[in-house]
Short mmCIF file of C-alpha atoms and ligand atoms in Angstrom, two decimals:
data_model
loop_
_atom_site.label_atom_id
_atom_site.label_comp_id
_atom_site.label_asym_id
_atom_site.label_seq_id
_atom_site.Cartn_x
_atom_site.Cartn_y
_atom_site.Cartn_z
CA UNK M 1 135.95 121.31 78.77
CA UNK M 2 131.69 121.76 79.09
CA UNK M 3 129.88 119.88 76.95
CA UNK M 4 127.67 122.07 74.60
CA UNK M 5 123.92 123.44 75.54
CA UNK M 6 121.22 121.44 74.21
CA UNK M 7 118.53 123.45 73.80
CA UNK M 8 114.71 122.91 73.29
CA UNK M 9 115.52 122.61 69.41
CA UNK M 10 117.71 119.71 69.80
CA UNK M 11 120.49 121.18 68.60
CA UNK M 12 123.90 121.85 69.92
CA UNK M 13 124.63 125.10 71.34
CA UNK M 14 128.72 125.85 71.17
CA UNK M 15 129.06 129.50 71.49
CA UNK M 16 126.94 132.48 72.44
CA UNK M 17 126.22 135.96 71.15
CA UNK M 18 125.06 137.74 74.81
CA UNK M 19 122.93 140.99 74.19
CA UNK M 20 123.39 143.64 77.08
CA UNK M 21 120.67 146.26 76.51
CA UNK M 22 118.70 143.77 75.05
CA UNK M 23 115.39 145.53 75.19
CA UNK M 24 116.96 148.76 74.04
CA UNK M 25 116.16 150.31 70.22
CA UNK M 26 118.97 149.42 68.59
CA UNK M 27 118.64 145.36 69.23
CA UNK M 28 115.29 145.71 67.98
CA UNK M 29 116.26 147.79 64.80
CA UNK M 30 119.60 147.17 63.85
CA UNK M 31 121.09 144.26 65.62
CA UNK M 32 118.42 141.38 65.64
CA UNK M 33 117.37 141.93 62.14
CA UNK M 34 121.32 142.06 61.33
CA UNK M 35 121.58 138.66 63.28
CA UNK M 36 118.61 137.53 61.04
CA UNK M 37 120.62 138.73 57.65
CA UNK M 38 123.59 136.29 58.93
CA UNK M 39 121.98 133.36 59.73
CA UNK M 40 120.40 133.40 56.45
CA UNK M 41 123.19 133.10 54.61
CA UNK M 42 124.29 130.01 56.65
CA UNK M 43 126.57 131.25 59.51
CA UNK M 44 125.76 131.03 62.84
CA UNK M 45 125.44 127.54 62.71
CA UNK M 46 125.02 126.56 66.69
CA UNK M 47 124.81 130.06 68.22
CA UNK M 48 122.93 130.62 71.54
CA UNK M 49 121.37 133.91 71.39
CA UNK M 50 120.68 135.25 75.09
CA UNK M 51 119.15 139.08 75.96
CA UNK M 52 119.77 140.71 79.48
CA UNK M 53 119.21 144.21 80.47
CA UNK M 54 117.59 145.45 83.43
CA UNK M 55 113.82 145.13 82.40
CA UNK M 56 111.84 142.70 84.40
CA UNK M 57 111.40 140.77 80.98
CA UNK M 58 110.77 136.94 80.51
CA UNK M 59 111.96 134.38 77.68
CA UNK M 60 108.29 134.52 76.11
CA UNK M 61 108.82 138.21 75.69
CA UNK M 62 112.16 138.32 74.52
CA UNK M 63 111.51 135.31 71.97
CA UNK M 64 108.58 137.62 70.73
CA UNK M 65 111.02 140.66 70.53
CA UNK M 66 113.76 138.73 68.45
CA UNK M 67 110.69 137.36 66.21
CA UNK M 68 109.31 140.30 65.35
CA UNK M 69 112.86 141.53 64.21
CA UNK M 70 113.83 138.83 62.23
CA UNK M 71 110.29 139.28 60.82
CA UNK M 72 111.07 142.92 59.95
CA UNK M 73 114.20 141.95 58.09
CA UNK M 74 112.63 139.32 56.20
CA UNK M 75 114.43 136.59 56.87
CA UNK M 76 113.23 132.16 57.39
CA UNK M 77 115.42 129.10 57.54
CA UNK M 78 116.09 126.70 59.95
CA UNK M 79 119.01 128.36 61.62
CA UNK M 80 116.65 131.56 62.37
CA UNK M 81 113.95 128.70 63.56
CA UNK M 82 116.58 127.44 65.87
CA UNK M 83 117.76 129.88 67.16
CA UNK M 84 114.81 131.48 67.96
CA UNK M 85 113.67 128.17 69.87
CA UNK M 86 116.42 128.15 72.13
CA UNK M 87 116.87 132.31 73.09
CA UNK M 88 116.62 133.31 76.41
CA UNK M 89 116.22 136.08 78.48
CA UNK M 90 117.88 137.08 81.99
CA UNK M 91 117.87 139.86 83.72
CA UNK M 92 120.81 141.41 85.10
CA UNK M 93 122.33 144.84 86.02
CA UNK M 94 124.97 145.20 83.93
CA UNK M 95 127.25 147.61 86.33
CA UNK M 96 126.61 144.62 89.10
CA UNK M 97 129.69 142.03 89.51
CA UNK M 98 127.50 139.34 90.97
CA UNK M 99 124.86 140.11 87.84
CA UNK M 100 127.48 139.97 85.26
CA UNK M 101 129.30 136.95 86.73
CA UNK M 102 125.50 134.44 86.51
CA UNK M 103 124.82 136.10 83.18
CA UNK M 104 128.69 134.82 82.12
CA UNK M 105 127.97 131.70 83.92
CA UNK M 106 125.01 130.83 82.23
CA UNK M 107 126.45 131.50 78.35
CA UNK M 108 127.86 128.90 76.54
CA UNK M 109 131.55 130.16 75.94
CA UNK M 110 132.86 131.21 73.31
CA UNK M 111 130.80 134.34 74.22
CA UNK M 112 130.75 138.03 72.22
CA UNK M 113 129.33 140.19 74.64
CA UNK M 114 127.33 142.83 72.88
CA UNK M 115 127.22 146.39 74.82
CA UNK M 116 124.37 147.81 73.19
CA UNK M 117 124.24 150.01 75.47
CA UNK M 118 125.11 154.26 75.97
CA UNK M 119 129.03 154.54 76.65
CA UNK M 120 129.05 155.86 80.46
CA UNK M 121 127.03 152.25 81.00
CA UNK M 122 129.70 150.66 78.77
CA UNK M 123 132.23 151.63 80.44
CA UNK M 124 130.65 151.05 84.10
CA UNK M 125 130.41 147.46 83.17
CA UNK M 126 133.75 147.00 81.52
CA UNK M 127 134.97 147.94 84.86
CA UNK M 128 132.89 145.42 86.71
CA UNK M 129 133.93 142.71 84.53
CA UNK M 130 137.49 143.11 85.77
CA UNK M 131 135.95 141.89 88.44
CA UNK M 132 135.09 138.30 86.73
CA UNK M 133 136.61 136.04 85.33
CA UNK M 134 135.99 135.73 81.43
CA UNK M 135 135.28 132.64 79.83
CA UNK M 136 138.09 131.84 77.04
CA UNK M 137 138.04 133.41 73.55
CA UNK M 138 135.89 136.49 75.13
CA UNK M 139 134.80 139.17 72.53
CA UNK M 140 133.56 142.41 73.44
CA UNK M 141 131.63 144.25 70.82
CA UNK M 142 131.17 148.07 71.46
CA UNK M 143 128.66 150.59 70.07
CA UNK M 144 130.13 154.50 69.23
CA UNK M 145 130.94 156.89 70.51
CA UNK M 146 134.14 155.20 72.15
CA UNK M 147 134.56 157.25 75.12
CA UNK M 148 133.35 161.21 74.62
CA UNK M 149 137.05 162.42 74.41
CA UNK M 150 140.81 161.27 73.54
CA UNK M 151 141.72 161.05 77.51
CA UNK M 152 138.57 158.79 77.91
CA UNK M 153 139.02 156.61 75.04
CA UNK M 154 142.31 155.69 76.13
CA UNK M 155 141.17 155.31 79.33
CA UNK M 156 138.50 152.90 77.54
CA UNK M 157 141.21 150.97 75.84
CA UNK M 158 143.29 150.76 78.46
CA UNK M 159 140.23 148.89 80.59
CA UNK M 160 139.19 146.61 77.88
CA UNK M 161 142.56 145.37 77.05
CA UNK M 162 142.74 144.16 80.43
CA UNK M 163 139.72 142.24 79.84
CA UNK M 164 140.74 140.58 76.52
CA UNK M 165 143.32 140.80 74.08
CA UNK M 166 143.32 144.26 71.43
CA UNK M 167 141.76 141.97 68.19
CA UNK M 168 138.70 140.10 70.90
CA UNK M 169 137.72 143.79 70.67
CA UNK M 170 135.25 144.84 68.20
CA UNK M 171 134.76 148.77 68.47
CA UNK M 172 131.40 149.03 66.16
CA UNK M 173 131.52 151.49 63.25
CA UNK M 174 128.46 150.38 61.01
CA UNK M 175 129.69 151.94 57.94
CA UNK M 176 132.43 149.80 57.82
CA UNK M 177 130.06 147.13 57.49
CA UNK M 178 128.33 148.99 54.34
CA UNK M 179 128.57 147.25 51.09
CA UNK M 180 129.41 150.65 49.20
CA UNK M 181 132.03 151.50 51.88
CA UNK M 182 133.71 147.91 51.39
CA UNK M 183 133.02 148.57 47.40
CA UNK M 184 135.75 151.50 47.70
CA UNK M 185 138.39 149.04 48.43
CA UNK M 186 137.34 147.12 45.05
CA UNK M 187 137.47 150.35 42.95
CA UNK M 188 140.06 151.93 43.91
CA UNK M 189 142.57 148.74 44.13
CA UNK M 190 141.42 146.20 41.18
CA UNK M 191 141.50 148.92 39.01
CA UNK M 192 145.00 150.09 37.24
CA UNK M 193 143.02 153.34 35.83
CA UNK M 194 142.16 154.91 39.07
CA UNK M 195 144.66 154.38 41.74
CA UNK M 196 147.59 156.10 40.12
CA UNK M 197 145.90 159.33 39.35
CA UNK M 198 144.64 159.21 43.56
CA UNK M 199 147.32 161.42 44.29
CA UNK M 200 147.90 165.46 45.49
CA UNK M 201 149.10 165.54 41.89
CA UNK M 202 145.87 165.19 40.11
CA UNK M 203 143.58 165.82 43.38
CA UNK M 204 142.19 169.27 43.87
CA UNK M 205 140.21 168.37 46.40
CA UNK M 206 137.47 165.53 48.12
CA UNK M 207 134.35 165.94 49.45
CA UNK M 208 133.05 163.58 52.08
CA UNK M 209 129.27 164.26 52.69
CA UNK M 210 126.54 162.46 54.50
CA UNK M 211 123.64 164.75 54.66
CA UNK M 212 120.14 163.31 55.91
CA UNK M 213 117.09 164.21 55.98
CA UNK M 214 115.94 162.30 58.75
CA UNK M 215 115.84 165.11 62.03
CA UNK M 216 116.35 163.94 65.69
CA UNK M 217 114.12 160.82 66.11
CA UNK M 218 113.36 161.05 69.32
CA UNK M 219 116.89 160.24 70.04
CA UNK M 220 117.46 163.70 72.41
CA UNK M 221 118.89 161.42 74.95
CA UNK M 222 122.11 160.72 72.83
CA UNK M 223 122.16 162.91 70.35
CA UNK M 224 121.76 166.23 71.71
CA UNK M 225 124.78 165.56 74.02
CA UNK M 226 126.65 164.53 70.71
CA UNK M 227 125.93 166.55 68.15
CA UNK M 228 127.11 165.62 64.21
CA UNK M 229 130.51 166.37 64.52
CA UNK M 230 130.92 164.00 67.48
CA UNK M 231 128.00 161.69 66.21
CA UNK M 232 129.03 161.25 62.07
CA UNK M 233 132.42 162.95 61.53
CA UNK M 234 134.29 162.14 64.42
CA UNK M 235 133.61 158.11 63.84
CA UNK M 236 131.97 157.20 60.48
CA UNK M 237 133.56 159.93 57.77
CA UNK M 238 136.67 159.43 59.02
CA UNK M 239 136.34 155.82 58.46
CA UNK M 240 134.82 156.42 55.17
CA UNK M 241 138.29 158.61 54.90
CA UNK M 242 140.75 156.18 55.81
CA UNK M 243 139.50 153.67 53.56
CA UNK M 244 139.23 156.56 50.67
CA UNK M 245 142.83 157.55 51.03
CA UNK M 246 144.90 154.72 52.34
CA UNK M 247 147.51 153.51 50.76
CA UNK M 248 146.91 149.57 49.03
CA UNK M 249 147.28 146.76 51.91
CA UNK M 250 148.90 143.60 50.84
CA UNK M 251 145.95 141.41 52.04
CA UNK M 252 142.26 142.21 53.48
CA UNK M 253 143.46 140.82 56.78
CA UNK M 254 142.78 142.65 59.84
CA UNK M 255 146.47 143.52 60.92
CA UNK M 256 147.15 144.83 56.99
CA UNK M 257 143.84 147.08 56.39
CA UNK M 258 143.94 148.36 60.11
CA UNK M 259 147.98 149.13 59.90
CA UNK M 260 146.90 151.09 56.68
CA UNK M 261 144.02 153.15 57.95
CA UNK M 262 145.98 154.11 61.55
CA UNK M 263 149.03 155.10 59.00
CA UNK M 264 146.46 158.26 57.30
CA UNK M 265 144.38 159.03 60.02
CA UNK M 266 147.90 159.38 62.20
CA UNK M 267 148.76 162.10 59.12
CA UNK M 268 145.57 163.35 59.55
CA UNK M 269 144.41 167.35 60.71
CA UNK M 270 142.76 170.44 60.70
CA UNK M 271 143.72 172.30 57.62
CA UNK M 272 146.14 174.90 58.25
CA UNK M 273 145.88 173.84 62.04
CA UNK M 274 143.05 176.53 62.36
CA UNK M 275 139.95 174.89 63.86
CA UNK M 276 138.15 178.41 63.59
CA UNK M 277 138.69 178.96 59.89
CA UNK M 278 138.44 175.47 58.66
CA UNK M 279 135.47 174.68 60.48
CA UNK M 280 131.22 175.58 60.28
CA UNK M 281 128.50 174.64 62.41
CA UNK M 282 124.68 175.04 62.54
CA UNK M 283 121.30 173.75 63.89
CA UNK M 284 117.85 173.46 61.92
CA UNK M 285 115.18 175.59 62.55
CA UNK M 286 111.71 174.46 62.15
CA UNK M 287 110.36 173.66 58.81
CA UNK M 288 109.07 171.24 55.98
CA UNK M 289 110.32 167.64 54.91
CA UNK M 290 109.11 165.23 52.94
CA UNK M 291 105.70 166.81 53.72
CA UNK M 292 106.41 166.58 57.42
CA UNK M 293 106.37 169.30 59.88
CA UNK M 294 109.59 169.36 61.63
CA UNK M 295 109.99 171.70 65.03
CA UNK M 296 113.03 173.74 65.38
CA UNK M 297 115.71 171.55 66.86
CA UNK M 298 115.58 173.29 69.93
CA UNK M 299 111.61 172.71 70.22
CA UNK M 300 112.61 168.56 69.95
CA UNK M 301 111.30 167.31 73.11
CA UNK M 302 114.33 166.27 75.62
CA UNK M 303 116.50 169.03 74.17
CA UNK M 304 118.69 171.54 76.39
CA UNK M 305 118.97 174.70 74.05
CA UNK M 306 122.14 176.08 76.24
CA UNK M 307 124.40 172.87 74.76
CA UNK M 308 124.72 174.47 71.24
CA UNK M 309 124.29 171.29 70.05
CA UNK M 310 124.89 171.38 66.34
CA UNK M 311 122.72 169.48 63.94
CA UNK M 312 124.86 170.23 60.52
CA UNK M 313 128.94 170.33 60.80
CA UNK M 314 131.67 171.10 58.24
CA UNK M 315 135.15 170.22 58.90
CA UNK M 316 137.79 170.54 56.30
CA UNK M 317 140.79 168.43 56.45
CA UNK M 318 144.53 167.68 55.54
CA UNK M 319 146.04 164.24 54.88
CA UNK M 320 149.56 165.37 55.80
CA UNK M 321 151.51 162.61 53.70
CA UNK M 322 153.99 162.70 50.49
CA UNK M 323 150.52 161.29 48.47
CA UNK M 324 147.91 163.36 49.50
CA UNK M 325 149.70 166.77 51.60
CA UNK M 326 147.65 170.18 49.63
CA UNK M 327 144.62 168.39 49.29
CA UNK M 328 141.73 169.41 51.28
CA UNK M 329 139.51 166.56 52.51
CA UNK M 330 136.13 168.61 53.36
CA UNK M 331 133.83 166.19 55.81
CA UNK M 332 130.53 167.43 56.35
CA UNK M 333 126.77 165.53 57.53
CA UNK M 334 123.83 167.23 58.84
CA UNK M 335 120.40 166.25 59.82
CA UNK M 336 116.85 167.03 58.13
CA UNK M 337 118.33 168.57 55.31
CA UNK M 338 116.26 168.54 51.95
CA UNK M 339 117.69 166.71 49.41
CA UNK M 340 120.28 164.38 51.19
CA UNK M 341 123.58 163.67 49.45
CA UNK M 342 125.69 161.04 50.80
CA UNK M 343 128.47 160.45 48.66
CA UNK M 344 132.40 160.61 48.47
CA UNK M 345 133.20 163.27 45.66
CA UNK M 346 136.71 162.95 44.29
CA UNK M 347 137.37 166.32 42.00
CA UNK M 348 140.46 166.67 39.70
CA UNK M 349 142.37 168.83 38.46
CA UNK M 350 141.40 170.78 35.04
CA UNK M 351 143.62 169.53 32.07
CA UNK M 352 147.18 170.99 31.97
CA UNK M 353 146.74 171.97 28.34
CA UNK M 354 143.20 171.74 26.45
CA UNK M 355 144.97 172.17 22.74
CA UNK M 356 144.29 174.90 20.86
CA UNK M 357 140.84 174.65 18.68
CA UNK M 358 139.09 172.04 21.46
CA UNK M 359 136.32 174.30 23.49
CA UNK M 360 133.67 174.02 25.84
CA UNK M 361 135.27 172.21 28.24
CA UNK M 362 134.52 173.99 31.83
CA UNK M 363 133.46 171.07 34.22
CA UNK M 364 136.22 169.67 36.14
CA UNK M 365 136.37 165.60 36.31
CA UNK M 366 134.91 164.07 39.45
CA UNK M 367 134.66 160.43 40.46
CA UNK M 368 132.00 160.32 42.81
CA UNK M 369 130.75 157.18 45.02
CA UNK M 370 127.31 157.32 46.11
CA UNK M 371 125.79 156.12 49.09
CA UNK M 372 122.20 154.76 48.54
CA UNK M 373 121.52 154.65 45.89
CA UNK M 374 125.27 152.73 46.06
CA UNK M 375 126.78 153.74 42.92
CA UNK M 376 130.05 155.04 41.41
CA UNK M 377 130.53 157.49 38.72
CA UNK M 378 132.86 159.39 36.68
CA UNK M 379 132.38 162.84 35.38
CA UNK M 380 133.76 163.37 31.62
CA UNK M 381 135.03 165.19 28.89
CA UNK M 382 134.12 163.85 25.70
CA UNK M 383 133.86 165.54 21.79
CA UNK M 384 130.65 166.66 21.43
CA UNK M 385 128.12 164.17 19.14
CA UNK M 386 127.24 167.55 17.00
CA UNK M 387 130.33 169.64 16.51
CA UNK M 388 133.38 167.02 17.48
CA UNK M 389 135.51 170.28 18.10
CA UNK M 390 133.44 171.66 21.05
CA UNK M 391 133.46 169.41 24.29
CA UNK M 392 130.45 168.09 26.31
CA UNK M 393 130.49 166.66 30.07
CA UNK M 394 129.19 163.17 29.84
CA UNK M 395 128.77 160.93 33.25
CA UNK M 396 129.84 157.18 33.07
CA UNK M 397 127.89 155.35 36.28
CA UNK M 398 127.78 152.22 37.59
CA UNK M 399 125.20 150.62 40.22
CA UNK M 400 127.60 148.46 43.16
CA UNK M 401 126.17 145.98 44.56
CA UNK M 402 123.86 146.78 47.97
CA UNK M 403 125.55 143.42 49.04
CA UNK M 404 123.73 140.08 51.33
CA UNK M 405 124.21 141.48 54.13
CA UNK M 406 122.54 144.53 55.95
CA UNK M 407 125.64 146.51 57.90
CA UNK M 408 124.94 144.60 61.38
CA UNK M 409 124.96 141.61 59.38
CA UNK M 410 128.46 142.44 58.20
CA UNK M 411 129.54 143.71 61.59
CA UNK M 412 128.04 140.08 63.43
CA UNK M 413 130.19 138.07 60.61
CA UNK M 414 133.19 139.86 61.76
CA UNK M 415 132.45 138.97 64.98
CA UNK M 416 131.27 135.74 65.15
CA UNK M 417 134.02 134.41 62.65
CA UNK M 418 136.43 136.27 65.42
CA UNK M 419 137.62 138.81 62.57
CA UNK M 420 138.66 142.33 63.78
CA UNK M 421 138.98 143.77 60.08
CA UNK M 422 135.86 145.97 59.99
CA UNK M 423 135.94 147.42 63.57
CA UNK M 424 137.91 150.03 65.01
CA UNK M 425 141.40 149.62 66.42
CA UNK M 426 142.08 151.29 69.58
CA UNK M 427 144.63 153.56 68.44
CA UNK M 428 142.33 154.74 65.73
CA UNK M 429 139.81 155.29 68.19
CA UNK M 430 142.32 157.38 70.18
CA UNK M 431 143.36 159.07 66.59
CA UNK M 432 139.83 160.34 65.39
CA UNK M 433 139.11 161.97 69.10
CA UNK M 434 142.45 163.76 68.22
CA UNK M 435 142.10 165.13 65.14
CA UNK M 436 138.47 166.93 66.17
CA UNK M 437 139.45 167.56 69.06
CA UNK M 438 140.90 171.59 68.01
CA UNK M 439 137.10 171.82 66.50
CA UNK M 440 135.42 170.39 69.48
CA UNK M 441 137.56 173.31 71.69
CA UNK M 442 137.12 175.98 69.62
CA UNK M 443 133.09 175.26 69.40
CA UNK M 444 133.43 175.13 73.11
CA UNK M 445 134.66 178.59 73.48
CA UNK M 446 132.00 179.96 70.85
CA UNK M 447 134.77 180.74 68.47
CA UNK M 448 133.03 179.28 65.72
CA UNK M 449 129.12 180.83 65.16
CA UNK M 450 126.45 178.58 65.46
CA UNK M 451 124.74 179.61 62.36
CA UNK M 452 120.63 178.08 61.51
CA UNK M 453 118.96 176.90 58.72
CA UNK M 454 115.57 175.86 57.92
CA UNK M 455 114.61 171.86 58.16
CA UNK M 456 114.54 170.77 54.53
CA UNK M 457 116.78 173.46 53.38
CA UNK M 458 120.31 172.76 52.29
CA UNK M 459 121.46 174.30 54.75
CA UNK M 460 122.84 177.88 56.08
CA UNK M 461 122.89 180.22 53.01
CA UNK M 462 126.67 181.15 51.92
CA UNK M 463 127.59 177.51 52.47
CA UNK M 464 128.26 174.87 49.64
CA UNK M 465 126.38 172.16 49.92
C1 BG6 R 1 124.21 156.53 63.23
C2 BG6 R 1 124.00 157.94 63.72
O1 BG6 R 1 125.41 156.02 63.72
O2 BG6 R 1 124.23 156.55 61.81
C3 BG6 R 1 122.70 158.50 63.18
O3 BG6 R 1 123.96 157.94 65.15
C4 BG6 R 1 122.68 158.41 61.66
O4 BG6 R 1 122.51 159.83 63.62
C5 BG6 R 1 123.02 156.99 61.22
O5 BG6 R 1 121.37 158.75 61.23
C6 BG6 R 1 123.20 156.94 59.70
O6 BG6 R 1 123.46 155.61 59.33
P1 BG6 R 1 122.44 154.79 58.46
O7 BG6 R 1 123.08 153.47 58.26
O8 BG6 R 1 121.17 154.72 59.26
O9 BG6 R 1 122.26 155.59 57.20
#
């Protein structure tokens, strides 16, 4: 067995979180300042930190990197001070066996090795680690999209689970890691009111959106190979699905709440099997936001126009199980869309008898879960405070908790404490490639219009929003 690190701090270092595609945007604005939300709640306690990527970089201007992010989160203590001290930097190229090999060399094992990098590199340096020889109790933490198809995220799995065993895999989905996304499983299953009325019975129908109004962000690079089918629907809705539809697990552990999830999204397709009808696409045009010019999507510097790339996508859904079959799950997120709605809307059916003499009562009851601000609330029926025979809506809310941790911060936990629950199984993976796949064809072959609408509109007219 090695003894542990020592750094400059004094303190023992026994396991190590190694960033590839450390100098990368996503270290710097989701990762680092996540790392900085866990160790200020205590955990972490003797974690080397150590950047690579293929930037001729130093320690001094890594350390200065990770301080300025756990700056931006906000963050002191001791742990942060520590860990901080003893960072390092090397460089490496991460598709290079020799590279990868010193970097693994250098780490103090246990080590989660953090791809924060575009899949296509991923996957290049997955397949030179088969080429090294792991240190025990390897993780390897992956950034979406896995793969860019089913075919290649099977391929994917079957490469990594050479590497390490299925649960040292951590396949990142960030909502997971969302307080109000975790809050669903409190609602719906510590609640006797709610759960037995989540049923095809009572359901008309449930609205998953996720509509921003942030535009491209520079982000060209990724996104405009992606699009938001591939880049929201395809990983984080149907997340936010699965946990909105599965059936209760026994426990929160990993094998129970991952069993559950693969069970739906295994029942899961495109209503009435017709990709064409049951799917809608469209890209902004230019416009104003927020009092912000925004160019036409096509305009957005790095952008190839002849990709179709979509920047708004509907897909409507079935849930093909005794609980939930007749219910149509509509999914939808766009980008730079004026007022942004990100919420879960859960609509019921009307009354099957209002009696005779009762009036007024038109709006259907909705449970809705909102996503910043994180809150949930129920749409009513009550007697009306005037006339107590004439019935007014009324709207009970309540605010859920943004929890401690940012969603890297949740995500890190999971990883450092070696717990698999909030990332994505490989079958799942496999699963959510399949069921947008018909979409992703059909869009292909143009069968689908690629319809416009105006940055800070709500979107194409004709379409609900
Ligand atoms: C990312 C998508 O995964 O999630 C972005 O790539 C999107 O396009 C983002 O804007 C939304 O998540 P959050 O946590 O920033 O609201």
């Amino acid at each position: 067995m090695t003894s542990p690190n020592v750094g400059d701090s004094g303190h023992a270092r026994t396991r190590t979180l190694l960033i590839l595609g450390a100098t990368g945007d996503l270290t710097h604005r989701l990762l680092l300042p996540g790392l900085a939300h866990l160790l200020a709640t205590g955990e972490g306690q003797g974690l080397l930190l150590v950047g690579s990527s293929v930037e001729d970089w130093d320690d001094d201007r890594w350390r200065d990197r990770v301080r300025e992010a756990f700056a931006s989160a906000g963050r002191k203590g001791e742990l942060l001070d520590g860990v901080l001290a003893d960072t390092r930097y090397q460089k490496a190229d991460v598709t290079d066996v020799e590279d990868l090999r010193g970097l693994l060399a250098s780490c103090e094992p246990p080590v989660a090795v953090f791809f924060a990098l575009p899949p296509s590199v991923t996957a290049r340096a997955c397949e030179a680690l088969t080429h090294v020889e792991l240190p025990a109790a390897t993780r390897l933490v992956m950034e979406k999209p896995f793969g860019t198809d089913r075919a290649g995220a099977r391929i994917l799995n079957r490469l990594v689970t050479r590497l390490v065993p299925e649960d040292h895999v951590h396949r990142v989905d960030h909502f997971l890691g969302k307080s109000t996304v975790l809050n669903l499983l409190g609602v719906r299953f510590a609640n006797r009111v709610l759960e037995p009325v989540l049923t095809a019975e009572h359901v008309e129908s449930v609205d998953v959106v996720f509509d921003e109004s942030l535009g491209l962000e520079g982000r060209a690079g990724y996104y405009d190979g992606a699009g938001a089918l591939v880049d929201m629907i395809q990983s984080h809705l149907l997340q936010m699905l699965s946990l909105l539809v599965m059936d209760a697990p026994p426990t929160l552990s990993a094998l129970d709440v991952r069993d559950r999830k693969a069970q739906v999204l295994r029942a899961t397709r495109i209503w009435d099997d017709d990709p064409v009808g049951s799917s809608r696409r469209a890209r902004y045009t230019a416009g104003q936001l927020d009092g912000r010019t925004f160019p036409s999507y096509v305009d957005e510097p790095g952008v190839d126009p002849s990709r179709n790339t979509e920047t708004l996508a509907e897909v409507v859904l079935t849930v093909d199980t005794w609980r939930w079959a007749g219910v149509p799950f509509r999914l939808r997120s766009g980008k730079a869309l004026g007022s942004p709605r990100k919420e879960a809307v859960i609509r019921f059916r009307p009354a099957p008898k209002i009696p005779v003499g009762l009036s007024g009562c038109e709006r259907p009851d909705r449970l809705r879960i909102s996503f910043g601000p994180d809150r949930m609330s129920l749409d009513l029926n009550v007697n009306g405070p005037d006339d107590p025979f004439v019935l007014e809506p009324v709207t009970l809310t309540a605010d859920l908790g943004p929890g401690e941790l940012s969603a890297y911060g949740e995500v890190l936990s999971g990883v450092l404490n070696g717990d698999p629950t909030l990332s994505v199984r490989g079958d799942t993976a496999e699963e959510c490639w399949r069921i947008v796949e018909p979409v992703l064809e059909a869009w292909r072959k143009d069968e689908v219009p690629l319809e416009d609408y105006p940055a800070g509109s709500h979107g194409p007219k004709g379409w609900p929003s």
